[in-house]
Short mmCIF file of C-alpha atoms in Angstrom, two decimals:
data_model
loop_
_atom_site.label_atom_id
_atom_site.label_comp_id
_atom_site.label_asym_id
_atom_site.label_seq_id
_atom_site.Cartn_x
_atom_site.Cartn_y
_atom_site.Cartn_z
CA MET A 1436 -83.42 -38.53 -6.21
CA SER A 1437 -82.40 -41.32 -8.60
CA VAL A 1438 -81.57 -44.81 -7.34
CA GLY A 1439 -78.06 -45.84 -8.37
CA GLU A 1440 -76.10 -49.08 -8.48
CA LYS A 1441 -75.05 -48.93 -4.81
CA SER A 1442 -78.03 -47.03 -3.42
CA VAL A 1443 -79.72 -49.95 -1.71
CA ILE A 1444 -78.94 -53.35 -0.20
CA PHE A 1445 -81.25 -55.86 1.46
CA LEU A 1446 -80.89 -57.82 4.71
CA LEU A 1447 -83.33 -60.71 5.19
CA GLY A 1448 -84.20 -62.22 8.54
CA ALA A 1449 -86.43 -65.13 9.53
CA GLY A 1450 -89.54 -62.96 9.31
CA CYS A 1451 -89.05 -62.66 5.55
CA SER A 1452 -90.01 -66.33 5.12
CA CYS A 1453 -92.82 -66.47 7.68
CA ASP A 1454 -95.49 -65.63 5.09
CA ALA A 1455 -94.37 -68.78 3.23
CA ASN A 1456 -95.02 -70.84 6.39
CA VAL A 1457 -91.35 -71.35 7.18
CA PRO A 1458 -91.36 -71.49 10.99
CA ALA A 1459 -89.62 -68.70 12.88
CA SER A 1460 -87.14 -69.54 15.61
CA LYS A 1461 -89.76 -69.49 18.36
CA GLU A 1462 -91.92 -71.95 16.39
CA MET A 1463 -88.89 -74.23 16.00
CA ILE A 1464 -88.53 -74.19 19.78
CA GLN A 1465 -92.15 -75.35 20.08
CA LYS A 1466 -91.53 -78.17 17.59
CA LEU A 1467 -88.40 -79.20 19.50
CA GLU A 1468 -90.21 -79.19 22.83
CA GLY A 1469 -92.97 -81.38 21.42
CA LEU A 1470 -90.46 -83.86 20.01
CA LEU A 1471 -88.39 -84.06 23.19
CA GLU A 1472 -91.39 -84.38 25.51
CA LYS A 1473 -92.87 -87.17 23.39
CA THR A 1474 -89.75 -89.18 22.53
CA TYR A 1475 -87.04 -88.26 25.04
CA ALA A 1476 -89.06 -87.51 28.17
CA ASN A 1477 -86.64 -89.24 30.56
CA ASP A 1478 -83.31 -87.82 29.44
CA LEU A 1479 -83.08 -85.08 26.81
CA TYR A 1480 -86.28 -83.24 27.76
CA PRO A 1481 -85.11 -82.60 31.36
CA LEU A 1482 -81.75 -81.43 29.99
CA TYR A 1483 -83.46 -79.06 27.56
CA ARG A 1484 -85.66 -77.60 30.31
CA TYR A 1485 -82.70 -77.15 32.64
CA VAL A 1486 -80.65 -75.33 29.98
CA MET A 1487 -83.62 -73.17 28.89
CA TYR A 1488 -84.52 -71.99 32.40
CA THR A 1489 -80.89 -71.40 33.33
CA MET A 1490 -80.37 -69.30 30.19
CA GLN A 1491 -83.46 -67.25 30.94
CA TYR A 1492 -82.30 -66.72 34.53
CA GLY A 1493 -78.90 -65.55 33.31
CA LYS A 1494 -80.41 -63.11 30.81
CA ASN A 1495 -82.67 -61.66 33.51
CA LEU A 1496 -79.70 -61.16 35.83
CA ALA A 1497 -77.80 -59.36 33.08
CA GLY A 1498 -80.82 -57.31 32.02
CA LYS A 1499 -80.56 -58.55 28.43
CA LEU A 1500 -83.49 -58.28 26.03
CA THR A 1501 -82.48 -61.11 23.68
CA ASP A 1502 -85.18 -63.75 23.24
CA PHE A 1503 -84.61 -67.44 23.92
CA ASN A 1504 -84.62 -69.13 20.51
CA ILE A 1505 -83.20 -72.07 18.60
CA GLU A 1506 -79.99 -70.21 17.73
CA SER A 1507 -79.22 -69.10 21.28
CA LEU A 1508 -80.00 -72.62 22.53
CA LEU A 1509 -77.55 -74.20 20.08
CA VAL A 1510 -74.85 -71.66 20.93
CA THR A 1511 -75.20 -72.55 24.62
CA LEU A 1512 -75.22 -76.29 23.98
CA HIS A 1513 -72.10 -76.09 21.80
CA THR A 1514 -70.37 -73.98 24.46
CA LEU A 1515 -71.24 -76.51 27.17
CA ASN A 1516 -70.09 -79.36 24.96
CA ASP A 1517 -66.73 -77.67 24.32
CA TYR A 1518 -66.26 -76.66 27.95
CA LYS A 1519 -62.75 -78.13 28.28
CA SER A 1520 -61.46 -76.02 25.40
CA ALA A 1521 -62.94 -72.81 26.84
CA ILE A 1522 -60.39 -70.22 27.94
CA LEU A 1523 -61.94 -70.00 31.42
CA TYR A 1524 -62.06 -73.76 31.98
CA PRO A 1525 -58.98 -73.89 34.27
CA PHE A 1526 -60.58 -71.23 36.51
CA VAL A 1527 -63.97 -72.98 36.88
CA MET A 1528 -64.28 -75.29 39.87
CA GLY A 1529 -67.13 -77.30 38.39
CA TYR A 1530 -70.62 -77.35 36.98
CA SER A 1531 -73.82 -77.54 38.99
CA GLN A 1532 -74.90 -80.97 40.10
CA ASP A 1533 -78.20 -80.56 38.27
CA LEU A 1534 -76.42 -80.00 34.94
CA ILE A 1535 -74.09 -82.95 35.51
CA GLU A 1536 -77.05 -85.23 36.18
CA CYS A 1537 -78.97 -84.01 33.11
CA ALA A 1538 -75.96 -83.98 30.78
CA GLY A 1539 -75.01 -87.59 31.49
CA GLU A 1540 -71.60 -89.20 31.44
CA LYS A 1541 -69.04 -87.01 29.63
CA PHE A 1542 -71.94 -84.73 28.64
CA LYS A 1543 -73.14 -87.29 26.09
CA ASN A 1544 -76.73 -86.06 26.36
CA ILE A 1545 -75.64 -82.60 25.23
CA GLU A 1546 -74.06 -84.12 22.12
CA ARG A 1547 -77.25 -86.08 21.45
CA LEU A 1548 -79.44 -83.01 21.83
CA ILE A 1549 -77.24 -80.98 19.46
CA ASP A 1550 -77.36 -83.81 16.92
CA ILE A 1551 -81.17 -84.04 17.08
CA ILE A 1552 -81.64 -80.28 16.61
CA GLU A 1553 -79.23 -80.09 13.69
CA LYS A 1554 -80.94 -83.03 11.98
CA GLU A 1555 -84.45 -81.68 12.53
CA LEU A 1556 -83.75 -78.08 11.52
CA PRO A 1557 -83.50 -78.76 7.74
CA LYS A 1558 -86.87 -80.54 7.91
CA TRP A 1559 -88.45 -77.54 9.65
CA VAL A 1560 -87.36 -75.04 7.00
CA THR A 1561 -87.86 -77.24 3.91
CA LEU A 1562 -91.17 -76.68 2.13
CA GLY A 1563 -93.00 -79.30 0.09
CA SER A 1564 -94.01 -76.53 -2.30
CA TYR A 1565 -92.49 -73.08 -2.65
CA THR A 1566 -95.59 -71.54 -4.23
CA LYS A 1567 -96.42 -69.69 -1.03
CA ALA A 1568 -92.98 -68.08 -1.21
CA SER A 1569 -93.66 -66.66 -4.69
CA TYR A 1570 -93.69 -63.15 -3.21
CA TYR A 1571 -89.87 -63.42 -3.30
CA LYS A 1572 -90.27 -62.68 -7.00
CA GLY A 1573 -90.70 -59.09 -5.84
CA PHE A 1574 -86.90 -58.83 -5.70
CA GLU A 1575 -86.68 -59.88 -9.34
CA LYS A 1576 -89.34 -57.37 -10.33
CA PHE A 1577 -87.51 -54.61 -8.45
CA GLN A 1578 -84.18 -55.49 -10.08
CA ASN A 1579 -85.75 -55.47 -13.55
CA GLU A 1580 -87.06 -51.97 -12.87
CA LEU A 1581 -83.75 -50.81 -11.37
CA THR A 1582 -81.61 -52.45 -14.14
CA TYR A 1583 -78.59 -52.63 -11.81
CA ALA A 1584 -77.59 -55.77 -9.91
CA ILE A 1585 -78.89 -55.94 -6.33
CA ARG A 1586 -77.24 -57.49 -3.28
CA LEU A 1587 -79.32 -59.62 -0.89
CA PHE A 1588 -77.79 -60.67 2.43
CA SER A 1589 -79.80 -63.39 4.16
CA LEU A 1590 -79.60 -64.83 7.67
CA ASN A 1591 -81.96 -67.63 6.64
CA TYR A 1592 -81.17 -71.25 5.78
CA ASP A 1593 -84.25 -71.86 3.62
CA LEU A 1594 -84.52 -71.92 -0.18
CA CYS A 1595 -87.45 -69.55 -0.66
CA LEU A 1596 -85.55 -67.12 -2.85
CA GLU A 1597 -83.62 -69.67 -4.91
CA LYS A 1598 -86.81 -71.59 -5.72
CA ASN A 1599 -88.66 -68.50 -6.94
CA VAL A 1600 -86.06 -66.29 -8.59
CA THR A 1601 -84.18 -67.52 -11.65
CA ALA A 1602 -81.04 -65.39 -12.11
CA VAL A 1603 -79.36 -65.58 -8.70
CA GLU A 1604 -75.64 -65.83 -8.03
CA THR A 1605 -74.92 -67.99 -4.98
CA GLY A 1606 -71.27 -68.80 -5.59
CA PHE A 1607 -72.01 -72.25 -7.00
CA ILE A 1608 -72.29 -73.65 -10.51
CA GLY A 1609 -73.16 -77.29 -11.14
CA ASP A 1610 -71.09 -79.68 -9.01
CA GLU A 1611 -68.22 -77.26 -8.58
CA PRO A 1612 -67.20 -76.02 -5.10
CA TRP A 1613 -68.19 -72.58 -3.85
CA ASP A 1614 -66.17 -69.81 -5.49
CA GLY A 1615 -66.17 -66.29 -4.05
CA ASN A 1616 -64.86 -64.88 -7.31
CA ARG A 1617 -68.33 -65.36 -8.78
CA PHE A 1618 -69.53 -62.37 -6.72
CA ASN A 1619 -67.12 -60.00 -8.49
CA LYS A 1620 -67.60 -59.90 -12.24
CA THR A 1621 -64.92 -58.44 -14.51
CA ASP A 1622 -65.66 -55.70 -17.04
CA ASN A 1623 -65.91 -58.32 -19.78
CA GLU A 1624 -68.46 -60.48 -17.95
CA GLU A 1625 -72.21 -60.04 -17.84
CA GLU A 1626 -73.52 -58.87 -14.46
CA THR A 1627 -75.77 -61.29 -12.56
CA PRO A 1628 -79.08 -59.57 -11.68
CA ILE A 1629 -79.18 -60.74 -8.05
CA TYR A 1630 -76.32 -61.69 -5.73
CA LEU A 1631 -77.36 -63.77 -2.72
CA TYR A 1632 -75.10 -63.98 0.34
CA LYS A 1633 -76.35 -66.55 2.87
CA LEU A 1634 -74.50 -65.29 5.94
CA HIS A 1635 -75.27 -68.30 8.15
CA GLY A 1636 -75.29 -71.06 5.56
CA SER A 1637 -77.97 -73.04 3.75
CA ILE A 1638 -79.79 -76.35 4.07
CA ASP A 1639 -78.50 -77.41 0.64
CA TRP A 1640 -74.81 -76.82 1.43
CA GLU A 1641 -72.57 -79.76 2.31
CA ARG A 1642 -68.91 -79.60 3.28
CA THR A 1643 -66.73 -82.63 2.52
CA ASN A 1644 -62.94 -82.77 2.36
CA ASN A 1645 -62.92 -79.05 3.18
CA GLN A 1646 -64.89 -78.26 0.02
CA LEU A 1647 -68.31 -76.62 0.10
CA LYS A 1648 -70.78 -77.82 -2.54
CA LYS A 1649 -74.51 -77.69 -3.15
CA SER A 1650 -76.43 -80.91 -2.64
CA GLU A 1651 -79.98 -81.88 -3.56
CA GLN A 1652 -79.86 -85.04 -1.44
CA SER A 1653 -82.02 -85.32 1.64
CA GLY A 1654 -80.52 -86.29 4.96
CA ILE A 1655 -77.23 -84.43 4.52
CA LYS A 1656 -75.71 -82.52 7.41
CA PRO A 1657 -76.05 -78.96 6.09
CA ASP A 1658 -73.23 -76.47 6.47
CA ILE A 1659 -74.85 -73.87 8.70
CA ILE A 1660 -73.54 -71.83 11.60
CA PHE A 1661 -75.09 -70.46 14.75
CA GLY A 1662 -74.16 -67.68 17.08
CA THR A 1663 -71.27 -65.94 15.43
CA ASP A 1664 -71.37 -63.55 18.39
CA VAL A 1665 -69.65 -66.33 20.33
CA LYS A 1666 -67.42 -67.93 17.71
CA LEU A 1667 -66.96 -66.42 14.28
CA GLN A 1668 -66.34 -69.18 11.78
CA ALA A 1669 -62.91 -68.40 10.30
CA ILE A 1670 -63.69 -70.18 7.04
CA ASP A 1671 -65.26 -69.19 3.76
CA PRO A 1672 -67.83 -68.34 2.70
CA TYR A 1673 -68.73 -66.91 6.13
CA LEU A 1674 -65.82 -64.50 6.51
CA PHE A 1675 -66.14 -63.41 2.89
CA TYR A 1676 -69.88 -62.81 3.21
CA LEU A 1677 -69.47 -60.80 6.42
CA TYR A 1678 -66.79 -58.66 4.76
CA GLU A 1679 -69.05 -58.12 1.75
CA PHE A 1680 -71.94 -57.10 4.02
CA ARG A 1681 -69.70 -54.58 5.78
CA LYS A 1682 -68.51 -53.18 2.44
CA TYR A 1683 -71.94 -52.78 0.88
CA ALA A 1684 -73.50 -51.51 4.11
CA LEU A 1685 -70.91 -48.72 4.08
CA PHE A 1686 -71.45 -48.00 0.37
CA SER A 1687 -75.24 -48.01 0.37
CA GLU A 1688 -77.57 -45.11 0.99
CA ILE A 1689 -80.42 -47.30 2.25
CA ILE A 1690 -80.38 -50.67 4.00
CA VAL A 1691 -83.73 -52.43 3.60
CA VAL A 1692 -84.16 -54.86 6.48
CA ILE A 1693 -86.98 -57.40 6.06
CA GLY A 1694 -88.10 -59.63 8.92
CA TYR A 1695 -84.93 -59.13 10.96
CA SER A 1696 -85.21 -59.03 14.76
CA PHE A 1697 -82.00 -57.04 15.35
CA ASN A 1698 -80.88 -59.77 17.75
CA ASP A 1699 -77.52 -60.62 16.11
CA ASN A 1700 -74.86 -58.41 17.67
CA HIS A 1701 -72.25 -58.98 14.97
CA ILE A 1702 -74.71 -57.84 12.29
CA ASN A 1703 -75.95 -54.94 14.42
CA ASP A 1704 -72.39 -53.71 14.94
CA LEU A 1705 -71.79 -53.54 11.18
CA ILE A 1706 -75.09 -51.74 10.54
CA GLY A 1707 -74.48 -49.33 13.42
CA GLN A 1708 -70.96 -48.59 12.16
CA ALA A 1709 -72.31 -47.89 8.67
CA MET A 1710 -74.97 -45.56 10.09
CA GLU A 1711 -72.37 -43.67 12.13
CA THR A 1712 -70.02 -43.34 9.15
CA ASP A 1713 -72.69 -41.82 6.88
CA LYS A 1714 -75.14 -39.56 8.72
CA ASN A 1715 -77.47 -39.54 5.71
CA LYS A 1716 -77.79 -43.32 5.51
CA LYS A 1717 -81.24 -44.73 6.27
CA ILE A 1718 -82.74 -48.04 7.32
CA ILE A 1719 -86.11 -49.30 6.17
CA SER A 1720 -87.30 -51.93 8.65
CA VAL A 1721 -90.08 -54.15 7.30
CA SER A 1722 -91.82 -56.08 10.07
CA PRO A 1723 -95.26 -56.01 11.73
CA THR A 1724 -95.21 -54.26 15.09
CA LYS A 1725 -97.84 -53.23 17.65
CA ASP A 1726 -96.06 -50.01 18.65
CA ILE A 1727 -94.01 -48.13 16.05
CA LYS A 1728 -92.47 -45.73 18.59
CA GLU A 1729 -91.28 -48.58 20.81
CA GLU A 1730 -89.97 -50.49 17.81
CA LEU A 1731 -88.01 -47.44 16.70
CA LYS A 1732 -86.56 -47.05 20.19
CA ARG A 1733 -85.66 -50.77 20.27
CA ILE A 1734 -83.85 -50.67 16.92
CA LEU A 1735 -81.78 -47.63 17.90
CA TYR A 1736 -80.86 -49.34 21.17
CA ARG A 1737 -79.81 -52.55 19.40
CA LEU A 1738 -77.71 -50.58 16.91
CA LYS A 1739 -76.14 -48.55 19.74
CA LEU A 1740 -77.29 -45.31 18.12
CA GLU A 1741 -78.33 -42.27 20.11
CA ASN A 1742 -82.09 -41.99 20.43
CA ASN A 1743 -82.54 -38.48 19.08
CA ALA A 1744 -84.78 -36.82 16.51
CA ILE A 1745 -82.16 -37.02 13.74
CA ASN A 1746 -81.60 -40.77 14.12
CA GLN A 1747 -85.31 -41.41 14.50
CA ARG A 1748 -85.89 -39.88 11.06
CA ARG A 1749 -83.24 -42.19 9.62
CA ILE A 1750 -85.19 -45.33 10.64
CA ILE A 1751 -88.28 -45.89 8.50
CA ILE A 1752 -90.69 -48.44 9.95
CA GLU A 1753 -92.83 -50.30 7.44
CA ASN A 1754 -95.43 -51.90 9.67
CA THR A 1755 -96.22 -54.80 7.35
CA GLY A 1756 -95.16 -58.30 6.44
CA ALA A 1757 -92.64 -59.31 3.79
CA LYS A 1758 -95.30 -60.54 1.35
CA ASP A 1759 -97.23 -57.26 1.23
CA PHE A 1760 -94.04 -55.20 1.06
CA LEU A 1761 -92.46 -57.19 -1.78
CA GLU A 1762 -95.65 -57.50 -3.80
CA LYS A 1763 -97.17 -54.05 -3.29
CA LYS A 1764 -94.60 -51.53 -2.09
CA LEU A 1765 -91.06 -52.29 -3.25
CA THR A 1766 -90.45 -50.17 -6.35
CA VAL A 1767 -87.67 -47.92 -7.58
CA ASP A 1768 -89.97 -44.94 -7.03
CA TYR A 1769 -90.56 -45.97 -3.40
CA ILE A 1770 -86.81 -46.26 -2.71
CA SER A 1771 -86.18 -42.96 -4.50
CA GLN A 1772 -88.65 -41.22 -2.20
CA GLN A 1773 -86.74 -42.42 0.87
CA LEU A 1774 -83.33 -41.22 -0.32
CA SER A 1775 -82.00 -38.06 1.25
CA GLN A 1776 -82.37 -35.05 -0.98
CA THR A 1777 -79.03 -33.55 -2.01
CA GLU A 1778 -78.59 -29.97 -0.97
CA LEU A 1779 -78.21 -27.49 -3.84
CA PRO A 1780 -74.93 -25.52 -3.90
CA PHE A 1781 -76.75 -22.18 -3.95
#
């Protein structure tokens, strides 16, 4: 079956950049722990440990499978910091004495910990050289073979794709602010080969005076978001990108998911909805796993899809890393083989 303009979209998670030595969320937690234990042993490190163990206790009580990571930590810290604006605040008698002692006066230690994490994160995902991320050129090679524009939706903040692929539309040109119209070309305009939607922001985005621009300067506070399960950012480009993901997930025949943990509920809901709407739609999940059957079961559970033989056949597990997949396997012929065969009318 031929691969058309809307046949396939891509969703990139943190695992897509691991082969380039960009640390995954768990590795960022290790870096944070080392920093706090060495430099902030008397104040912020005890606060971090208290929050971490309390979060893990809560997840165990609720029977949740979500891992503790840098994103879930920041979501919790922001929620604690904004406790007086929470809808349940008038109903809560008070916080535990242990938290009050660790958080400091007016929860100042929580603000400090958030500030440290948000300043360190860009350093963790910035590479001195992007040569090791050259496997991202596999998207360019695939697009050249396909000849249609392709849509990449990324949950990552790093610059691995932008530094290795030339013709990428990101919504920015020069010093001008972000413009969503750049993702929808008119009939008279030339189509950009690759459209990149960074769903959670980027380390080279800076928002000033309510305008979002790209910045090459170091030390900026990047415009990135965490935990949209808790608080969806009602500003562009985030709402626009989420809408675009929903639209193209519904249109596509195959969603290629590379290095994504299926831990973001708002993304899972959109994928699950698209899978329910079109019973022929498939997912290709690219990520190393020790047990393919268990991984298949886990993905169906996260997407809230029934674990039956039909749905199992719709999830294709590529038990490999992003580098090998992009360099050796991603071709138009490979995608064509995965597409559902159309039934003949006779």
